[in-house]
Amino acid sequence: MVRCSCVLFRKYGNFIDNLRLFTKGGSGGMGYPRLGGEGGKGGDVWVVAHNRMTLKQLKDKYPQKRFVAGEGANSRVSALKGSKGKDCEIPVPVGVSVTDENGKIIGELNKEKDRLLVAEGGLGGKLLTNFLPLKGQKRVIHLDLKLIADIGLVGFPNAGKSSLLSKISHAKPAIADYAFTTIKPELGKIMYSDFKQISVADLPGLIEGAHMNKGMGHKFLKHIERTKQLLFVELELYKEELHTKPALLAVNKMDLPDAQGKFHVLMNQLQNPKEFLHLFEKNMIPERTVEFQHIIPISAITGEGIDELKNCIRKSLDEHTNQENDAYHKKQLLNLHISNTVSYSEPPSKNAVSSPRMDIT
């Protein structure tokens, strides 16, 4: 039986996954009462996603963490309609969710060039405002980064996750024989001969009870939420919906002495989990046990089982994609059916033109 949980501190080494910013929309421009001129609207503050951006780069570039848009232009004789103030754009990495000071979600940015309005500029002076401009919106926002990957690779410290990532992908994580070698998430890509690419996120090692915020707490676990599938993980106690993700189990270090015997014991435990629940403390027993789609014995040192693991990962993801596509098409067909049913059941409009009736005698 395996149970894992883990999360990153807001700042760990050079990695930052949470940032607090002050934002303010620009004030509007003055109106021109004598000629009825309108001042320009203040600029807006937007958060914009970029693939090659990090929160650390954002913090280093803007250490004051203040973002204020430009003011709208005043109305004048030569330009009665004042021009809009300059917008302010905050570059952030893909995978950021934005919340306000009260924790309310403003929105998420999940792909390149996604944009989110966080502070709106004030109206320019006009008749409605007695030609006086309005101030822009002030807002404190929190940027919370969650990694997006096809596979989330998690497990206990020193389980060989970093070695496995380096073996199956082009990533070069730090590797050593002590716990918590990985102190920040590592991303790698599995490359296949037909140019298919699958992204893998290696998350730092977990400790028992991390689902209760022990050790590194919950801050690393959030990165797992956006992975499509999990490799070697049991996370029911952190967030129950993670338990529904498809899971694969890679049993590493098969090059060690007695590895085969220990593997057979593990397989027996996985096939008959209820017989071994007495080995756990009562508060650590899950309501449901994990069902792994594939269980693959591997060695990240010798390469044993690595090709099989990569093939299983791809097969599992392809099945997941096909299921998502089928569900999407079924939903589209259902919506089309409902739309057609509603249109047929609606009574004819009073303005509808009907063809003349012809009586045949």
CSV table of C-alpha atoms in Angstrom, one decimal:
chain,number,residue,atom,x,y,z
A,1,MET,CA,0.0,0.0,0.0
A,2,VAL,CA,1.4,3.4,-1.0
A,3,ARG,CA,0.2,6.8,0.0
A,4,CYS,CA,1.8,10.0,-1.1
A,5,SER,CA,1.3,13.8,-0.7
A,6,CYS,CA,3.5,16.8,-1.2
A,7,VAL,CA,3.5,20.6,-1.8
A,8,LEU,CA,6.0,23.5,-2.4
A,9,PHE,CA,6.6,26.4,-0.2
A,10,ARG,CA,5.8,29.8,-1.8
A,11,LYS,CA,9.5,30.3,-2.3
A,12,TYR,CA,11.9,27.4,-2.4
A,13,GLY,CA,15.4,28.2,-3.8
A,14,ASN,CA,14.8,30.1,-7.0
A,15,PHE,CA,11.3,28.7,-7.5
A,16,ILE,CA,8.2,30.8,-6.7
A,17,ASP,CA,4.7,29.6,-7.2
A,18,ASN,CA,2.7,32.3,-5.4
A,19,LEU,CA,2.9,36.1,-5.8
A,20,ARG,CA,0.8,39.0,-4.4
A,21,LEU,CA,0.5,42.1,-6.6
A,22,PHE,CA,-1.1,45.6,-6.3
A,23,THR,CA,-3.0,46.7,-9.5
A,24,LYS,CA,-4.8,49.9,-10.3
A,25,GLY,CA,-6.7,51.0,-13.4
A,26,GLY,CA,-6.0,54.4,-14.8
A,27,SER,CA,-8.2,57.4,-13.9
A,28,GLY,CA,-10.4,58.9,-16.6
A,29,GLY,CA,-9.6,62.2,-18.2
A,30,MET,CA,-11.3,65.5,-17.5
A,31,GLY,CA,-14.4,66.5,-19.6
A,32,TYR,CA,-14.9,69.8,-21.3
A,33,PRO,CA,-18.3,71.2,-19.9
A,34,ARG,CA,-18.5,74.3,-22.2
A,35,LEU,CA,-18.2,72.3,-25.4
A,36,GLY,CA,-19.6,69.0,-24.1
A,37,GLY,CA,-16.3,67.2,-24.6
A,38,GLU,CA,-15.7,63.8,-23.0
A,39,GLY,CA,-12.5,62.8,-21.2
A,40,GLY,CA,-10.8,59.5,-22.2
A,41,LYS,CA,-11.3,56.3,-20.2
A,42,GLY,CA,-8.5,55.2,-18.0
A,43,GLY,CA,-6.3,52.3,-19.1
A,44,ASP,CA,-7.1,48.7,-17.8
A,45,VAL,CA,-4.7,46.2,-16.1
A,46,TRP,CA,-4.5,42.8,-17.7
A,47,VAL,CA,-2.8,39.6,-16.8
A,48,VAL,CA,-1.4,37.9,-19.9
A,49,ALA,CA,0.0,34.3,-20.1
A,50,HIS,CA,3.4,33.6,-21.7
A,51,ASN,CA,5.0,30.2,-22.2
A,52,ARG,CA,8.6,31.3,-21.3
A,53,MET,CA,7.7,33.4,-18.3
A,54,THR,CA,8.1,32.5,-14.6
A,55,LEU,CA,6.8,34.2,-11.4
A,56,LYS,CA,10.4,34.7,-10.3
A,57,GLN,CA,11.2,36.6,-13.5
A,58,LEU,CA,8.1,38.7,-12.9
A,59,LYS,CA,9.2,39.5,-9.3
A,60,ASP,CA,12.7,40.3,-10.3
A,61,LYS,CA,11.6,42.6,-13.1
A,62,TYR,CA,9.0,44.4,-11.0
A,63,PRO,CA,10.3,44.2,-7.4
A,64,GLN,CA,7.7,46.8,-6.2
A,65,LYS,CA,4.9,44.5,-7.5
A,66,ARG,CA,2.8,47.5,-8.4
A,67,PHE,CA,1.0,47.8,-11.7
A,68,VAL,CA,-0.8,51.0,-12.6
A,69,ALA,CA,-2.4,51.7,-16.0
A,70,GLY,CA,-2.2,55.1,-17.8
A,71,GLU,CA,-4.7,57.9,-17.3
A,72,GLY,CA,-7.2,58.9,-19.9
A,73,ALA,CA,-6.5,62.1,-21.8
A,74,ASN,CA,-8.4,65.3,-20.9
A,75,SER,CA,-10.9,66.7,-23.4
A,76,ARG,CA,-9.7,69.9,-25.1
A,77,VAL,CA,-10.7,72.1,-28.0
A,78,SER,CA,-8.5,70.4,-30.5
A,79,ALA,CA,-9.7,66.9,-29.4
A,80,LEU,CA,-13.1,67.0,-27.6
A,81,LYS,CA,-13.0,63.2,-27.2
A,82,GLY,CA,-10.0,62.4,-25.0
A,83,SER,CA,-8.0,59.3,-25.9
A,84,LYS,CA,-8.0,56.2,-23.7
A,85,GLY,CA,-5.2,55.7,-21.2
A,86,LYS,CA,-2.5,53.1,-21.9
A,87,ASP,CA,-3.3,49.6,-20.7
A,88,CYS,CA,-0.9,47.8,-18.4
A,89,GLU,CA,-0.1,44.1,-19.1
A,90,ILE,CA,1.3,41.8,-16.4
A,91,PRO,CA,3.3,38.9,-18.0
A,92,VAL,CA,2.7,35.6,-16.1
A,93,PRO,CA,3.5,31.9,-16.8
A,94,VAL,CA,0.9,29.6,-18.3
A,95,GLY,CA,-1.0,27.7,-15.5
A,96,VAL,CA,-1.6,30.7,-13.2
A,97,SER,CA,-4.9,31.1,-11.4
A,98,VAL,CA,-5.8,34.6,-10.2
A,99,THR,CA,-7.7,35.4,-7.0
A,100,ASP,CA,-8.6,38.6,-5.2
A,101,GLU,CA,-7.7,39.5,-1.6
A,102,ASN,CA,-10.6,37.5,-0.3
A,103,GLY,CA,-9.6,34.3,-2.1
A,104,LYS,CA,-12.3,34.6,-4.8
A,105,ILE,CA,-11.2,33.2,-8.2
A,106,ILE,CA,-11.0,35.9,-10.8
A,107,GLY,CA,-10.0,33.5,-13.6
A,108,GLU,CA,-7.3,31.1,-14.9
A,109,LEU,CA,-4.8,31.4,-17.7
A,110,ASN,CA,-4.1,27.9,-19.2
A,111,LYS,CA,-2.6,28.6,-22.6
A,112,GLU,CA,-0.3,31.1,-24.3
A,113,LYS,CA,-1.8,34.6,-24.8
A,114,ASP,CA,-4.7,34.0,-22.5
A,115,ARG,CA,-5.8,37.4,-21.0
A,116,LEU,CA,-7.6,38.3,-17.9
A,117,LEU,CA,-8.9,41.8,-16.8
A,118,VAL,CA,-8.0,42.4,-13.2
A,119,ALA,CA,-8.4,46.2,-12.7
A,120,GLU,CA,-10.6,48.4,-14.9
A,121,GLY,CA,-9.9,52.0,-15.8
A,122,GLY,CA,-12.2,54.8,-14.7
A,123,LEU,CA,-14.6,56.6,-16.9
A,124,GLY,CA,-13.7,59.9,-18.4
A,125,GLY,CA,-15.6,63.1,-17.5
A,126,LYS,CA,-18.9,63.4,-19.4
A,127,LEU,CA,-22.4,64.8,-18.9
A,128,LEU,CA,-23.4,61.7,-16.8
A,129,THR,CA,-20.6,62.4,-14.3
A,130,ASN,CA,-20.9,66.2,-14.5
A,131,PHE,CA,-17.8,66.1,-16.7
A,132,LEU,CA,-15.7,64.9,-13.7
A,133,PRO,CA,-13.5,61.8,-14.3
A,134,LEU,CA,-13.8,58.6,-12.2
A,135,LYS,CA,-10.8,56.9,-10.6
A,136,GLY,CA,-9.6,53.5,-11.7
A,137,GLN,CA,-10.3,50.3,-9.9
A,138,LYS,CA,-7.8,49.3,-7.2
A,139,ARG,CA,-7.3,45.6,-6.6
A,140,VAL,CA,-4.8,43.4,-4.8
A,141,ILE,CA,-4.5,40.0,-6.6
A,142,HIS,CA,-2.7,36.7,-5.9
A,143,LEU,CA,-1.1,34.7,-8.7
A,144,ASP,CA,-1.0,31.0,-7.9
A,145,LEU,CA,0.9,28.7,-10.3
A,146,LYS,CA,-0.1,25.2,-10.9
A,147,LEU,CA,2.0,23.2,-13.3
A,148,ILE,CA,0.3,21.7,-16.3
A,149,ALA,CA,1.6,18.3,-17.5
A,150,ASP,CA,0.3,15.0,-19.0
A,151,ILE,CA,1.8,12.9,-16.2
A,152,GLY,CA,2.3,13.8,-12.5
A,153,LEU,CA,5.3,11.8,-11.1
A,154,VAL,CA,5.1,11.7,-7.3
A,155,GLY,CA,6.2,9.5,-4.5
A,156,PHE,CA,8.2,9.3,-1.2
A,157,PRO,CA,11.6,10.9,-0.9
A,158,ASN,CA,14.5,9.0,-2.4
A,159,ALA,CA,12.2,6.8,-4.3
A,160,GLY,CA,14.1,7.4,-7.5
A,161,LYS,CA,11.7,9.7,-9.3
A,162,SER,CA,14.4,12.1,-10.5
A,163,SER,CA,16.4,9.2,-11.8
A,164,LEU,CA,13.3,7.9,-13.6
A,165,LEU,CA,12.6,11.4,-15.1
A,166,SER,CA,16.1,11.6,-16.4
A,167,LYS,CA,15.9,8.1,-17.9
A,168,ILE,CA,12.6,8.6,-19.7
A,169,SER,CA,13.0,12.2,-20.8
A,170,HIS,CA,15.5,14.9,-21.6
A,171,ALA,CA,15.3,16.5,-18.2
A,172,LYS,CA,18.4,16.8,-16.0
A,173,PRO,CA,17.2,17.0,-12.4
A,174,ALA,CA,19.6,16.9,-9.4
A,175,ILE,CA,20.1,13.3,-8.3
A,176,ALA,CA,21.6,12.1,-5.0
A,177,ASP,CA,21.1,9.5,-2.3
A,178,TYR,CA,19.4,11.7,0.3
A,179,ALA,CA,15.8,12.8,0.8
A,180,PHE,CA,14.3,15.8,-0.9
A,181,THR,CA,16.8,16.1,-3.7
A,182,THR,CA,14.0,17.6,-5.7
A,183,ILE,CA,13.1,20.9,-4.0
A,184,LYS,CA,11.2,22.3,-6.9
A,185,PRO,CA,9.0,20.7,-9.6
A,186,GLU,CA,10.9,19.4,-12.6
A,187,LEU,CA,9.4,19.2,-16.1
A,188,GLY,CA,10.6,16.8,-18.8
A,189,LYS,CA,9.2,15.4,-22.1
A,190,ILE,CA,9.1,11.8,-23.3
A,191,MET,CA,10.0,11.7,-27.0
A,192,TYR,CA,8.7,8.9,-29.2
A,193,SER,CA,9.9,7.8,-32.5
A,194,ASP,CA,6.8,9.1,-34.3
A,195,PHE,CA,7.5,12.6,-32.7
A,196,LYS,CA,4.8,12.2,-30.1
A,197,GLN,CA,5.7,14.2,-27.0
A,198,ILE,CA,4.3,13.6,-23.4
A,199,SER,CA,5.2,16.1,-20.6
A,200,VAL,CA,6.1,14.7,-17.2
A,201,ALA,CA,6.2,16.7,-13.9
A,202,ASP,CA,8.4,15.3,-11.2
A,203,LEU,CA,7.3,16.7,-7.8
A,204,PRO,CA,9.4,16.7,-4.6
A,205,GLY,CA,9.3,13.7,-2.3
A,206,LEU,CA,6.4,13.3,0.1
A,207,ILE,CA,6.2,12.6,3.7
A,208,GLU,CA,3.6,10.7,5.6
A,209,GLY,CA,0.8,13.0,6.8
A,210,ALA,CA,1.5,15.7,4.2
A,211,HIS,CA,-2.2,15.7,3.3
A,212,MET,CA,-2.6,17.3,6.8
A,213,ASN,CA,-0.1,20.0,5.8
A,214,LYS,CA,2.8,18.3,7.5
A,215,GLY,CA,6.3,18.7,6.1
A,216,MET,CA,6.0,20.8,3.0
A,217,GLY,CA,2.2,20.8,3.3
A,218,HIS,CA,-0.3,21.3,0.6
A,219,LYS,CA,1.6,23.7,-1.6
A,220,PHE,CA,3.1,21.0,-3.8
A,221,LEU,CA,-0.1,18.9,-4.1
A,222,LYS,CA,-1.8,21.7,-6.0
A,223,HIS,CA,0.5,21.0,-9.0
A,224,ILE,CA,-0.9,17.6,-9.3
A,225,GLU,CA,-4.4,18.9,-9.9
A,226,ARG,CA,-3.7,19.8,-13.5
A,227,THR,CA,-1.9,16.7,-14.6
A,228,LYS,CA,-4.0,14.4,-16.7
A,229,GLN,CA,-2.8,11.2,-15.1
A,230,LEU,CA,-0.7,10.2,-12.0
A,231,LEU,CA,2.3,7.9,-11.9
A,232,PHE,CA,2.8,6.1,-8.5
A,233,VAL,CA,0.5,8.2,-6.2
A,234,GLU,CA,-2.3,7.9,-3.7
A,235,LEU,CA,-3.8,11.3,-2.8
A,236,GLU,CA,-7.3,10.6,-1.6
A,237,LEU,CA,-6.7,12.3,1.8
A,238,TYR,CA,-5.6,15.6,0.2
A,239,LYS,CA,-8.4,16.1,-2.3
A,240,GLU,CA,-10.9,13.3,-3.1
A,241,GLU,CA,-11.3,14.1,-6.8
A,242,LEU,CA,-7.6,13.4,-7.4
A,243,HIS,CA,-8.4,9.8,-6.5
A,244,THR,CA,-10.4,9.5,-9.7
A,245,LYS,CA,-7.4,10.3,-12.0
A,246,PRO,CA,-6.0,7.3,-13.9
A,247,ALA,CA,-3.0,6.0,-12.0
A,248,LEU,CA,0.1,3.9,-13.0
A,249,LEU,CA,2.5,2.4,-10.6
A,250,ALA,CA,6.2,2.2,-11.4
A,251,VAL,CA,8.1,0.0,-8.9
A,252,ASN,CA,11.6,1.4,-9.0
A,253,LYS,CA,15.0,0.0,-7.9
A,254,MET,CA,14.5,-3.5,-9.2
A,255,ASP,CA,18.3,-3.7,-9.6
A,256,LEU,CA,18.7,-4.0,-5.8
A,257,PRO,CA,19.2,-7.4,-4.0
A,258,ASP,CA,15.9,-9.2,-3.1
A,259,ALA,CA,14.0,-6.8,-5.3
A,260,GLN,CA,12.0,-9.6,-7.0
A,261,GLY,CA,10.9,-11.1,-3.7
A,262,LYS,CA,9.8,-7.7,-2.4
A,263,PHE,CA,8.0,-7.0,-5.7
A,264,HIS,CA,5.9,-10.2,-5.3
A,265,VAL,CA,5.0,-9.2,-1.7
A,266,LEU,CA,3.9,-5.8,-3.0
A,267,MET,CA,1.8,-7.3,-5.7
A,268,ASN,CA,0.1,-9.5,-3.2
A,269,GLN,CA,-0.7,-6.4,-1.0
A,270,LEU,CA,-2.1,-4.6,-4.0
A,271,GLN,CA,-4.3,-7.5,-5.1
A,272,ASN,CA,-5.6,-8.1,-1.6
A,273,PRO,CA,-5.4,-4.6,0.1
A,274,LYS,CA,-8.0,-5.3,2.8
A,275,GLU,CA,-5.9,-8.0,4.3
A,276,PHE,CA,-3.1,-5.5,5.0
A,277,LEU,CA,-5.1,-2.5,6.2
A,278,HIS,CA,-4.4,-3.4,9.9
A,279,LEU,CA,-0.8,-2.3,9.3
A,280,PHE,CA,-1.9,1.3,9.1
A,281,GLU,CA,-3.0,3.7,11.8
A,282,LYS,CA,-6.8,4.1,11.8
A,283,ASN,CA,-6.7,7.7,10.6
A,284,MET,CA,-4.5,6.8,7.6
A,285,ILE,CA,-6.7,4.1,6.2
A,286,PRO,CA,-8.3,5.4,2.9
A,287,GLU,CA,-12.0,4.9,2.2
A,288,ARG,CA,-11.1,3.6,-1.2
A,289,THR,CA,-7.9,1.9,-2.4
A,290,VAL,CA,-6.2,2.9,-5.6
A,291,GLU,CA,-6.7,0.8,-8.7
A,292,PHE,CA,-3.7,1.0,-10.9
A,293,GLN,CA,-4.1,0.7,-14.7
A,294,HIS,CA,-0.6,-0.7,-15.1
A,295,ILE,CA,2.1,-1.9,-12.6
A,296,ILE,CA,5.5,-1.9,-14.1
A,297,PRO,CA,8.7,-3.1,-12.3
A,298,ILE,CA,11.6,-0.8,-13.4
A,299,SER,CA,15.2,0.2,-12.7
A,300,ALA,CA,16.2,3.8,-13.5
A,301,ILE,CA,19.8,2.7,-13.1
A,302,THR,CA,19.9,-0.3,-15.5
A,303,GLY,CA,17.0,0.8,-17.7
A,304,GLU,CA,15.0,-2.3,-17.0
A,305,GLY,CA,11.3,-1.8,-17.8
A,306,ILE,CA,11.8,1.8,-19.0
A,307,ASP,CA,10.5,1.1,-22.6
A,308,GLU,CA,7.5,-0.7,-21.2
A,309,LEU,CA,6.8,2.1,-18.9
A,310,LYS,CA,6.9,4.7,-21.7
A,311,ASN,CA,4.6,2.6,-23.8
A,312,CYS,CA,2.1,2.2,-20.9
A,313,ILE,CA,2.1,5.9,-20.3
A,314,ARG,CA,1.4,6.6,-23.9
A,315,LYS,CA,-1.3,3.9,-24.2
A,316,SER,CA,-3.0,5.2,-21.0
A,317,LEU,CA,-3.0,8.9,-22.2
A,318,ASP,CA,-4.3,7.9,-25.6
A,319,GLU,CA,-7.2,6.0,-24.0
A,320,HIS,CA,-7.8,9.1,-21.8
A,321,THR,CA,-7.8,11.4,-24.8
A,322,ASN,CA,-10.2,9.1,-26.8
A,323,GLN,CA,-12.6,9.0,-23.8
A,324,GLU,CA,-12.5,12.8,-23.6
A,325,ASN,CA,-13.2,13.2,-27.3
A,326,ASP,CA,-16.1,10.7,-27.2
A,327,ALA,CA,-17.6,12.6,-24.2
A,328,TYR,CA,-17.2,15.9,-26.1
A,329,HIS,CA,-18.9,14.6,-29.2
A,330,LYS,CA,-21.8,13.1,-27.2
A,331,LYS,CA,-22.3,16.4,-25.5
A,332,GLN,CA,-22.3,18.3,-28.8
A,333,LEU,CA,-24.9,15.9,-30.3
A,334,LEU,CA,-27.0,16.2,-27.2
A,335,ASN,CA,-26.9,20.0,-27.4
A,336,LEU,CA,-27.8,19.8,-31.1
A,337,HIS,CA,-30.7,17.5,-30.3
A,338,ILE,CA,-32.0,19.8,-27.6
A,339,SER,CA,-31.7,22.8,-29.8
A,340,ASN,CA,-33.6,21.1,-32.6
A,341,THR,CA,-36.3,20.0,-30.2
A,342,VAL,CA,-36.8,23.5,-28.8
A,343,SER,CA,-37.0,25.0,-32.3
A,344,TYR,CA,-39.6,22.5,-33.5
A,345,SER,CA,-41.7,23.0,-30.4
A,346,GLU,CA,-41.8,26.8,-30.6
A,347,PRO,CA,-45.1,28.3,-31.9
A,348,PRO,CA,-44.9,30.2,-35.3
A,349,SER,CA,-44.1,33.9,-35.0
A,350,LYS,CA,-46.9,36.4,-35.5
A,351,ASN,CA,-44.8,37.9,-38.3
A,352,ALA,CA,-44.1,34.6,-40.0
A,353,VAL,CA,-45.2,34.3,-43.6
A,354,SER,CA,-47.2,31.2,-44.4
A,355,SER,CA,-47.8,29.8,-47.9
A,356,PRO,CA,-51.4,30.1,-49.2
A,357,ARG,CA,-53.6,27.0,-48.7
A,358,MET,CA,-54.7,25.2,-51.9
A,359,ASP,CA,-57.8,23.2,-51.8
A,360,ILE,CA,-57.9,20.3,-54.3
A,361,THR,CA,-61.4,19.4,-55.6
